[in-house]
Short mmCIF file of C-alpha atoms in Angstrom, two decimals:
data_model
loop_
_atom_site.label_atom_id
_atom_site.label_comp_id
_atom_site.label_asym_id
_atom_site.label_seq_id
_atom_site.Cartn_x
_atom_site.Cartn_y
_atom_site.Cartn_z
CA MET A 9 94.16 165.91 74.01
CA LYS A 10 97.52 166.90 75.63
CA ARG A 11 98.75 164.69 78.40
CA VAL A 12 101.12 165.74 81.14
CA VAL A 13 102.61 162.92 83.26
CA LEU A 14 103.87 163.67 86.77
CA VAL A 15 106.16 160.97 88.09
CA GLY A 16 106.46 160.74 91.90
CA GLY A 17 104.21 161.61 94.79
CA GLY A 18 106.28 164.21 96.64
CA TYR A 19 106.57 167.96 96.82
CA VAL A 20 107.49 168.51 93.10
CA THR A 21 104.35 166.66 91.84
CA LEU A 22 102.02 168.37 94.18
CA HIS A 23 103.22 171.83 93.46
CA ALA A 24 103.60 171.16 89.73
CA TYR A 25 100.02 169.87 89.75
CA ARG A 26 98.64 172.91 91.52
CA GLN A 27 100.06 175.32 89.04
CA LEU A 28 98.76 173.18 86.07
CA ALA A 29 95.33 172.86 87.53
CA ARG A 30 95.19 176.57 88.28
CA ARG A 31 96.50 177.82 84.97
CA LEU A 32 94.89 175.17 82.69
CA ARG A 33 91.53 175.29 84.34
CA GLY A 34 89.60 175.76 81.11
CA GLU A 35 91.57 173.10 79.13
CA LEU A 36 91.03 170.54 81.93
CA ARG A 37 87.37 171.33 82.04
CA ARG A 38 86.98 170.90 78.23
CA GLY A 39 89.01 167.70 78.14
CA GLU A 40 91.77 169.29 76.10
CA VAL A 41 94.47 168.46 78.69
CA GLU A 42 94.81 165.47 80.99
CA ILE A 43 97.12 165.34 83.95
CA VAL A 44 98.31 161.89 85.10
CA VAL A 45 100.15 161.21 88.38
CA LEU A 46 102.15 158.01 88.62
CA SER A 47 103.41 157.20 92.05
CA ALA A 48 104.56 154.08 93.96
CA ASP A 49 102.99 155.44 97.12
CA ASP A 50 99.36 156.28 96.83
CA CYS A 51 99.77 159.07 99.54
CA HIS A 52 101.88 162.10 99.68
CA SER A 53 104.20 162.07 102.82
CA PHE A 54 104.79 165.46 104.32
CA HIS A 55 108.35 165.16 105.66
CA GLY A 56 108.46 168.49 107.37
CA PHE A 57 106.85 167.09 110.47
CA THR A 58 109.00 163.85 110.68
CA GLY A 59 110.68 165.18 113.87
CA GLU A 60 107.31 165.93 115.50
CA VAL A 61 106.06 162.48 114.62
CA LEU A 62 109.16 160.65 116.09
CA ALA A 63 109.00 162.95 119.08
CA GLY A 64 105.28 161.82 119.68
CA ILE A 65 103.97 165.39 119.24
CA LEU A 66 101.94 164.59 116.20
CA PRO A 67 100.41 161.28 115.01
CA PHE A 68 101.93 159.74 111.89
CA ASP A 69 98.62 160.12 109.95
CA ARG A 70 98.83 163.83 110.07
CA THR A 71 101.69 163.63 107.57
CA ARG A 72 99.88 161.49 104.96
CA THR A 73 97.43 162.81 102.35
CA PRO A 74 96.03 160.57 99.62
CA LEU A 75 97.32 161.65 96.21
CA ALA A 76 93.79 161.44 94.75
CA GLN A 77 92.68 163.97 97.37
CA ALA A 78 95.63 166.27 96.88
CA CYS A 79 95.34 166.17 93.00
CA PRO A 80 91.60 165.89 92.44
CA ARG A 81 91.61 166.98 88.80
CA ALA A 82 94.39 164.41 88.00
CA ARG A 83 94.13 160.68 87.01
CA VAL A 84 96.16 159.26 89.94
CA LEU A 85 97.67 155.91 89.26
CA HIS A 86 99.26 153.75 92.07
CA ALA A 87 102.03 152.30 90.01
CA ARG A 88 105.82 151.78 89.67
CA VAL A 89 107.33 153.33 86.51
CA THR A 90 109.38 150.61 84.67
CA HIS A 91 110.80 152.61 81.74
CA ILE A 92 110.70 156.03 80.14
CA ASP A 93 111.32 156.82 76.48
CA PRO A 94 111.97 160.54 76.36
CA ASP A 95 112.38 160.62 72.58
CA GLY A 96 109.14 158.68 71.91
CA ARG A 97 107.58 160.33 74.86
CA ARG A 98 106.17 157.06 76.32
CA VAL A 99 106.21 155.78 79.78
CA ARG A 100 105.73 152.19 80.82
CA TYR A 101 104.42 151.32 84.30
CA LEU A 102 103.31 148.36 86.46
CA PRO A 103 100.19 149.02 88.51
CA VAL A 104 100.56 148.20 92.25
CA ALA A 105 98.23 145.18 92.56
CA PRO A 106 96.58 143.94 95.85
CA ALA A 107 98.70 141.13 97.60
CA GLY A 108 98.39 137.98 95.69
CA ASP A 109 97.22 139.56 92.47
CA SER A 110 99.28 140.27 89.35
CA ALA A 111 99.13 143.17 86.97
CA ALA A 112 100.36 143.67 83.37
CA GLU A 113 102.70 146.49 82.30
CA VAL A 114 101.04 149.46 80.63
CA THR A 115 102.37 151.96 78.13
CA LEU A 116 101.14 155.56 78.21
CA ASP A 117 102.01 158.36 75.73
CA TYR A 118 102.66 161.80 76.98
CA ASP A 119 103.33 165.33 75.71
CA GLN A 120 105.11 166.60 78.79
CA LEU A 121 106.82 164.63 81.54
CA VAL A 122 107.70 165.93 84.98
CA VAL A 123 110.26 163.92 86.95
CA GLY A 124 109.88 164.31 90.72
CA THR A 125 110.93 160.93 91.94
CA GLY A 126 113.11 162.32 94.82
CA GLY A 127 115.93 160.39 96.37
CA ARG A 128 116.60 157.49 98.65
CA GLU A 129 119.30 156.88 101.18
CA PRO A 130 122.21 154.93 99.70
CA VAL A 131 121.69 151.87 101.86
CA GLY A 132 123.98 149.77 99.63
CA THR A 133 127.06 151.79 100.84
CA VAL A 134 126.48 150.56 104.47
CA PRO A 135 126.31 146.74 104.71
CA GLY A 136 123.37 145.66 106.81
CA LEU A 137 121.60 148.98 106.99
CA ALA A 138 118.76 147.75 104.81
CA GLU A 139 118.22 144.54 106.74
CA HIS A 140 118.91 145.80 110.34
CA GLY A 141 118.45 149.48 110.32
CA PHE A 142 115.92 152.23 109.49
CA THR A 143 115.87 154.96 106.91
CA LEU A 144 113.24 157.67 106.14
CA ARG A 145 112.66 158.16 102.43
CA ALA A 146 111.15 154.95 101.20
CA PRO A 147 107.45 154.40 101.54
CA GLY A 148 106.34 153.17 104.99
CA HIS A 149 109.79 153.64 106.69
CA ILE A 150 108.72 156.53 108.89
CA ARG A 151 105.71 154.68 110.21
CA ALA A 152 107.89 151.66 110.86
CA LEU A 153 110.46 153.67 112.75
CA SER A 154 107.78 155.52 114.87
CA GLU A 155 106.13 152.25 115.82
CA HIS A 156 109.55 150.59 116.62
CA LEU A 157 110.48 153.57 118.87
CA GLN A 158 107.12 153.44 120.79
CA ARG A 159 107.70 149.80 121.36
CA VAL A 160 111.34 149.89 122.58
CA ALA A 161 110.62 152.90 124.81
CA ARG A 162 108.04 151.05 126.91
CA PRO A 163 109.16 149.41 130.22
CA GLY A 164 110.00 145.66 130.19
CA PRO A 165 112.15 143.44 127.99
CA VAL A 166 112.80 144.50 124.42
CA LEU A 167 112.39 141.73 121.81
CA PRO A 168 113.16 142.14 118.13
CA ASP A 169 110.17 143.14 116.08
CA ARG A 170 111.38 141.42 112.82
CA SER A 171 113.80 138.57 112.00
CA PRO A 172 117.17 140.24 111.46
CA GLY A 173 119.05 136.95 110.79
CA ALA A 174 119.88 133.75 112.49
CA GLY A 175 119.18 133.72 116.23
CA VAL A 176 117.69 136.30 118.67
CA PRO A 177 119.78 139.37 119.40
CA THR A 178 120.77 139.71 123.01
CA TRP A 179 121.97 143.26 123.75
CA PRO A 180 124.32 143.73 126.63
CA GLY A 181 122.78 145.74 129.65
CA ASP A 182 120.16 148.05 128.74
CA SER A 183 121.57 148.81 125.19
CA ALA A 184 118.36 147.47 123.54
CA ARG A 185 117.07 150.99 124.24
CA SER A 186 120.12 152.68 122.76
CA VAL A 187 119.48 154.53 119.49
CA VAL A 188 122.28 155.41 117.02
CA VAL A 189 121.53 158.14 114.44
CA ALA A 190 124.22 158.37 111.67
CA GLY A 191 124.64 161.69 109.91
CA GLY A 192 125.38 165.12 111.53
CA GLY A 193 123.59 167.28 108.97
CA ILE A 194 120.26 169.05 109.77
CA ALA A 195 118.17 165.92 109.35
CA GLY A 196 120.37 163.83 111.66
CA VAL A 197 120.62 166.46 114.28
CA GLU A 198 116.89 167.21 114.31
CA LEU A 199 115.88 163.59 114.41
CA ALA A 200 118.37 162.68 117.14
CA ALA A 201 116.85 165.45 119.16
CA ALA A 202 113.26 164.38 118.40
CA ILE A 203 114.07 160.81 119.49
CA ALA A 204 115.68 162.01 122.62
CA ASP A 205 112.83 164.27 123.41
CA PHE A 206 110.32 161.28 122.86
CA GLY A 207 112.31 158.76 124.98
CA ARG A 208 113.34 160.99 127.89
CA GLY A 209 114.85 158.68 130.56
CA GLY A 210 114.06 155.63 128.52
CA LEU A 211 116.16 155.87 125.32
CA GLU A 212 119.89 156.65 125.04
CA VAL A 213 120.59 158.44 121.83
CA HIS A 214 124.01 158.64 120.05
CA LEU A 215 124.51 160.87 117.11
CA VAL A 216 127.58 159.85 115.04
CA HIS A 217 129.05 162.02 112.30
CA SER A 218 132.05 161.39 109.98
CA GLY A 219 133.04 165.05 109.95
CA ASP A 220 134.85 167.18 112.52
CA GLU A 221 131.84 169.50 113.04
CA LEU A 222 128.15 168.87 113.13
CA LEU A 223 125.79 170.83 110.87
CA PRO A 224 128.48 171.94 108.34
CA GLU A 225 125.93 173.31 105.89
CA LEU A 226 124.63 175.65 108.74
CA ARG A 227 127.98 176.26 110.50
CA ALA A 228 129.52 177.68 107.33
CA ASP A 229 127.41 180.88 107.39
CA HIS A 230 125.81 180.73 110.81
CA PRO A 231 128.17 179.23 113.43
CA ARG A 232 126.21 180.80 116.37
CA LEU A 233 123.18 178.86 115.24
CA ALA A 234 125.16 175.70 114.85
CA ASP A 235 126.59 176.13 118.40
CA ARG A 236 122.97 176.78 119.79
CA ALA A 237 121.85 173.49 118.08
CA GLU A 238 124.73 171.59 119.73
CA GLN A 239 123.59 173.14 123.18
CA GLU A 240 119.99 171.81 122.46
CA LEU A 241 121.43 168.25 121.88
CA ALA A 242 123.40 168.46 125.10
CA ARG A 243 120.24 169.57 126.88
CA LEU A 244 118.32 166.57 125.58
CA GLY A 245 121.14 164.26 126.63
CA VAL A 246 122.30 163.21 123.14
CA HIS A 247 125.84 161.74 122.91
CA THR A 248 127.68 163.21 119.90
CA HIS A 249 130.57 161.40 118.24
CA ARG A 250 132.51 163.28 115.61
CA GLY A 251 135.06 161.76 113.23
CA VAL A 252 133.22 158.56 113.49
CA ARG A 253 131.71 156.68 110.51
CA LEU A 254 128.90 154.12 110.34
CA VAL A 255 130.53 151.27 108.37
CA ALA A 256 127.99 148.53 108.98
CA VAL A 257 124.77 147.60 110.88
CA SER A 258 124.21 144.19 112.54
CA SER A 259 121.39 142.77 114.51
CA LEU A 260 123.35 143.85 117.57
CA GLY A 261 123.87 147.49 116.82
CA ALA A 262 126.12 149.81 114.85
CA VAL A 263 129.66 149.08 113.69
CA LEU A 264 131.63 152.35 113.82
CA ARG A 265 134.97 153.25 112.70
CA ASP A 266 137.37 156.07 113.67
CA HIS A 267 141.01 154.95 114.40
CA SER A 268 139.66 151.58 115.01
CA THR A 269 136.37 149.56 114.38
CA GLU A 270 134.03 148.55 117.28
CA LEU A 271 130.46 147.70 117.74
CA LEU A 272 128.19 150.29 119.64
CA PRO A 273 125.38 147.85 120.90
CA ALA A 274 122.01 149.29 120.01
CA GLY A 275 118.53 148.22 119.37
CA THR A 276 117.85 150.93 116.81
CA VAL A 277 120.08 152.39 114.05
CA LEU A 278 118.83 155.21 111.83
CA GLY A 279 120.79 156.13 108.72
CA THR A 280 120.54 159.85 107.56
CA ILE A 281 123.48 159.35 105.36
CA GLY A 282 122.51 161.50 102.47
CA GLN A 283 120.69 160.42 99.35
CA ARG A 284 120.84 159.40 95.81
CA PRO A 285 118.33 160.14 93.18
CA VAL A 286 115.70 157.30 92.27
CA GLN A 287 116.80 156.13 88.79
CA ILE A 288 114.21 155.21 86.14
CA PRO A 289 115.37 153.04 83.18
CA GLY A 290 115.47 155.07 79.96
CA LEU A 291 116.38 158.47 81.38
CA GLU A 292 120.03 157.52 81.44
CA GLN A 293 120.41 159.10 77.86
CA LEU A 294 119.59 162.53 79.38
CA PRO A 295 122.22 164.77 80.97
CA HIS A 296 123.32 163.74 84.54
CA ASP A 297 125.79 165.03 87.00
CA PRO A 298 128.27 162.80 89.04
CA ARG A 299 125.67 162.32 91.60
CA ASP A 300 123.18 160.96 89.06
CA ARG A 301 120.92 164.03 89.12
CA LEU A 302 119.25 165.11 85.87
CA VAL A 303 120.82 168.40 84.79
CA THR A 304 118.35 171.06 84.33
CA ARG A 305 118.42 174.14 82.10
CA ARG A 306 117.51 177.64 83.41
CA ASP A 307 113.80 177.00 82.93
CA LEU A 308 114.10 173.58 84.71
CA SER A 309 113.69 171.69 81.44
CA VAL A 310 116.06 168.68 80.84
CA ALA A 311 115.23 168.02 77.24
CA GLY A 312 112.34 168.53 74.96
CA GLY A 313 109.24 167.43 76.82
CA THR A 314 111.02 166.42 79.89
CA TRP A 315 111.20 168.56 83.17
CA ALA A 316 112.78 167.88 86.67
CA ALA A 317 113.07 169.42 90.04
CA GLY A 318 113.71 168.43 93.64
CA ASP A 319 116.13 165.75 94.81
CA ALA A 320 116.32 164.08 91.40
CA ALA A 321 117.49 167.14 89.60
CA LEU A 322 120.59 169.37 89.49
CA VAL A 323 119.09 172.92 89.79
CA GLU A 324 121.57 175.90 89.70
CA HIS A 325 120.97 178.73 92.03
CA PRO A 326 120.14 181.77 89.92
CA GLY A 327 122.46 184.02 91.83
CA THR A 328 125.34 181.94 92.86
CA GLY A 329 125.39 179.23 90.13
CA ARG A 330 125.89 176.61 92.74
CA PRO A 331 123.49 173.58 93.12
CA VAL A 332 120.54 174.52 95.33
CA ALA A 333 119.96 172.37 98.41
CA THR A 334 118.09 169.10 98.41
CA ASN A 335 115.29 169.98 100.69
CA ALA A 336 111.49 170.57 100.75
CA LEU A 337 111.63 174.27 100.11
CA TRP A 338 113.55 173.92 96.88
CA ALA A 339 111.44 171.03 95.74
CA ILE A 340 108.27 172.98 96.46
CA LYS A 341 109.48 176.02 94.50
CA GLY A 342 111.00 173.97 91.71
CA GLY A 343 107.87 172.03 91.19
CA ALA A 344 105.70 175.12 91.11
CA HIS A 345 107.95 176.72 88.56
CA VAL A 346 107.93 173.64 86.35
CA GLY A 347 104.15 173.51 86.52
CA ARG A 348 103.97 177.11 85.38
CA ASN A 349 106.49 176.56 82.57
CA VAL A 350 104.53 173.33 81.36
CA ALA A 351 101.41 175.25 81.23
CA ARG A 352 103.03 177.97 79.14
CA THR A 353 104.57 175.39 76.71
CA LEU A 354 101.12 173.79 76.20
CA ARG A 355 99.74 177.27 75.34
CA GLY A 356 102.60 177.83 72.87
CA ARG A 357 104.21 180.52 75.05
CA PRO A 358 107.94 180.87 75.99
CA THR A 359 109.12 179.50 79.20
CA ARG A 360 110.68 181.53 82.04
CA ARG A 361 113.87 181.24 83.90
CA PHE A 362 113.86 179.79 87.45
CA ARG A 363 114.57 182.91 89.66
CA TYR A 364 113.84 181.82 93.24
CA ARG A 365 116.78 182.67 95.52
CA GLY A 366 115.87 180.95 98.71
CA LEU A 367 114.32 181.77 102.03
CA GLY A 368 116.46 180.17 104.78
CA GLN A 369 116.67 176.90 106.81
CA ALA A 370 115.50 175.80 110.18
CA ALA A 371 115.72 172.86 112.76
CA SER A 372 113.52 172.07 115.69
CA PHE A 373 114.37 170.70 119.08
CA GLY A 374 110.97 170.32 120.68
CA LEU A 375 107.97 172.46 121.31
CA GLY A 376 108.98 176.09 121.17
CA ARG A 377 112.67 175.33 120.56
CA SER A 378 114.20 175.97 117.15
CA VAL A 379 116.93 177.61 115.29
CA ALA A 380 116.29 179.29 111.90
CA THR A 381 117.61 181.77 109.30
CA LEU A 382 115.15 183.98 107.37
CA TYR A 383 116.76 185.87 104.51
CA GLY A 384 120.07 185.76 106.46
CA ILE A 385 118.59 186.81 109.77
CA GLU A 386 119.38 184.41 112.59
CA LEU A 387 116.54 183.44 114.82
CA THR A 388 116.29 181.14 117.94
CA GLY A 389 113.73 179.85 120.42
CA GLU A 390 110.01 180.30 120.16
CA VAL A 391 110.14 182.92 117.39
CA ALA A 392 112.06 180.46 115.17
CA TRP A 393 109.79 177.76 116.12
CA VAL A 394 106.71 179.58 115.23
CA LEU A 395 108.11 180.80 111.85
CA ARG A 396 109.14 177.15 111.00
CA MET A 397 105.47 175.86 111.90
CA ALA A 398 103.98 178.61 109.91
CA PHE A 399 106.02 177.70 106.86
CA PHE A 400 105.19 174.03 107.03
CA LEU A 401 101.55 174.68 107.67
CA ARG A 402 101.43 176.98 104.73
CA PHE A 403 102.68 174.15 102.34
CA MET A 404 100.76 171.23 103.67
CA PRO A 405 98.59 169.66 100.89
CA SER A 406 95.40 169.76 102.81
CA ARG A 407 93.96 172.82 104.58
CA ARG A 408 91.89 170.65 106.82
CA THR A 409 94.96 168.61 107.87
CA ALA A 410 96.94 171.92 108.40
CA LEU A 411 94.09 173.12 110.72
CA THR A 412 94.08 169.82 112.56
CA VAL A 413 97.93 170.01 112.99
CA THR A 414 97.49 173.60 114.38
CA LEU A 415 94.94 172.36 116.90
CA ASP A 416 97.25 169.46 117.94
CA LEU A 417 100.20 171.85 118.39
CA ALA A 418 98.19 174.23 120.32
CA SER A 419 97.02 171.52 122.63
CA ARG A 420 100.48 170.27 123.20
CA LEU A 421 101.68 173.90 123.95
CA THR A 422 98.93 174.47 126.47
CA HIS A 423 99.78 171.22 128.36
CA ARG A 424 103.57 171.60 128.08
CA PRO A 425 105.45 171.22 131.30
CA VAL A 426 106.52 174.44 133.06
CA THR A 427 110.06 173.17 133.41
CA ASP A 428 112.20 171.54 130.73
CA ALA A 429 114.90 169.67 132.76
CA PRO A 430 117.46 167.43 131.04
CA PRO A 431 116.47 163.64 131.00
CA ALA A 432 118.03 161.19 133.49
CA ARG A 433 120.73 159.04 131.90
CA ASP A 434 122.42 155.86 132.90
CA GLY A 435 125.75 156.73 131.25
CA ILE A 436 126.43 154.34 128.37
CA PRO A 437 130.10 154.89 127.57
CA ALA A 438 130.77 157.04 124.45
CA VAL A 439 132.83 155.76 121.58
CA GLY A 440 135.11 157.45 119.13
#
């Protein structure tokens, strides 16, 4: 029996699995091939709708699909991978045990390995972010942030929901309801807009960006869309601060630096400060780039029996030769291509080059409001929003969940207010 091990529970794993299950249907039925999924999270998190979750448009559970349900023909193991031996083709993992129980490390042989571990925010580069702030990529972080925002947006005194250190934070004025989002890329801009949309009149949102311009990756080729996005931020009352870097997070708020260093009091600090690939001991012997991504060949193999895609991999664009973006679309397409090539390898056929050239990018700013590019064509408003929704619904791991989300969105659109006036603000001073 041939064994394929998929490491991670994200887009790469799901779409590699789908191709393997489709192309190796007979081998799986006859027991000639086994697919094993190893993931530290027992559910797949669909990050495409993170903005809608934080804006209160969709419940958090709509973004979660149990991996056993998404990969029904695989053996799904809720476990943390501790070591991979790519030469001996062995993986060691520690099963995730119930609280209070312990589990012994297990060794598993494999024939083909797919690395889709994704990335995490480099919280170690910002002192205090891990202890006092929020990020998005680790298991459970989006739910924690969503529940925290619902709590602080309610009327009444705001008390800390965890122990950030000695003493109880006392924020000056109403700054407990101030939210700082660090990072002016698409993720930071979209999430700042979503939080402002959710907390209209109740939350004061600040977006800080170390560069001179927001959305540099969009502005380079589509400055009109970048300008439109900034107009949407202004409509929602988001305070933007350029040339300002988040240098630390404390229990009282965000420590920012431009020409000087000062504290912006805030009850919530969210770091969208880029990402670093999740590292697995044993893979360091394989080729990596300076950002610690596994360097892939043209067919997305890394070495004999090892494949990678998504945020953990350096994948070259087949046209430009530049690294592709680290987003869901490229992880989906990369994972599917790896799945096809692994199936071809197991059948003794030659692999094929990765030829996908991209579709576009999009950002949402509330119901019916988006900017998007589709094959270089610029779109705004409801057309861009509908296309963005259609793309995400197409790639949701569960058709039933996609239908439920469609009904949720249709209901929200039906009951959307006729006017969309900017929220009232109390005027917390800007910094930087």
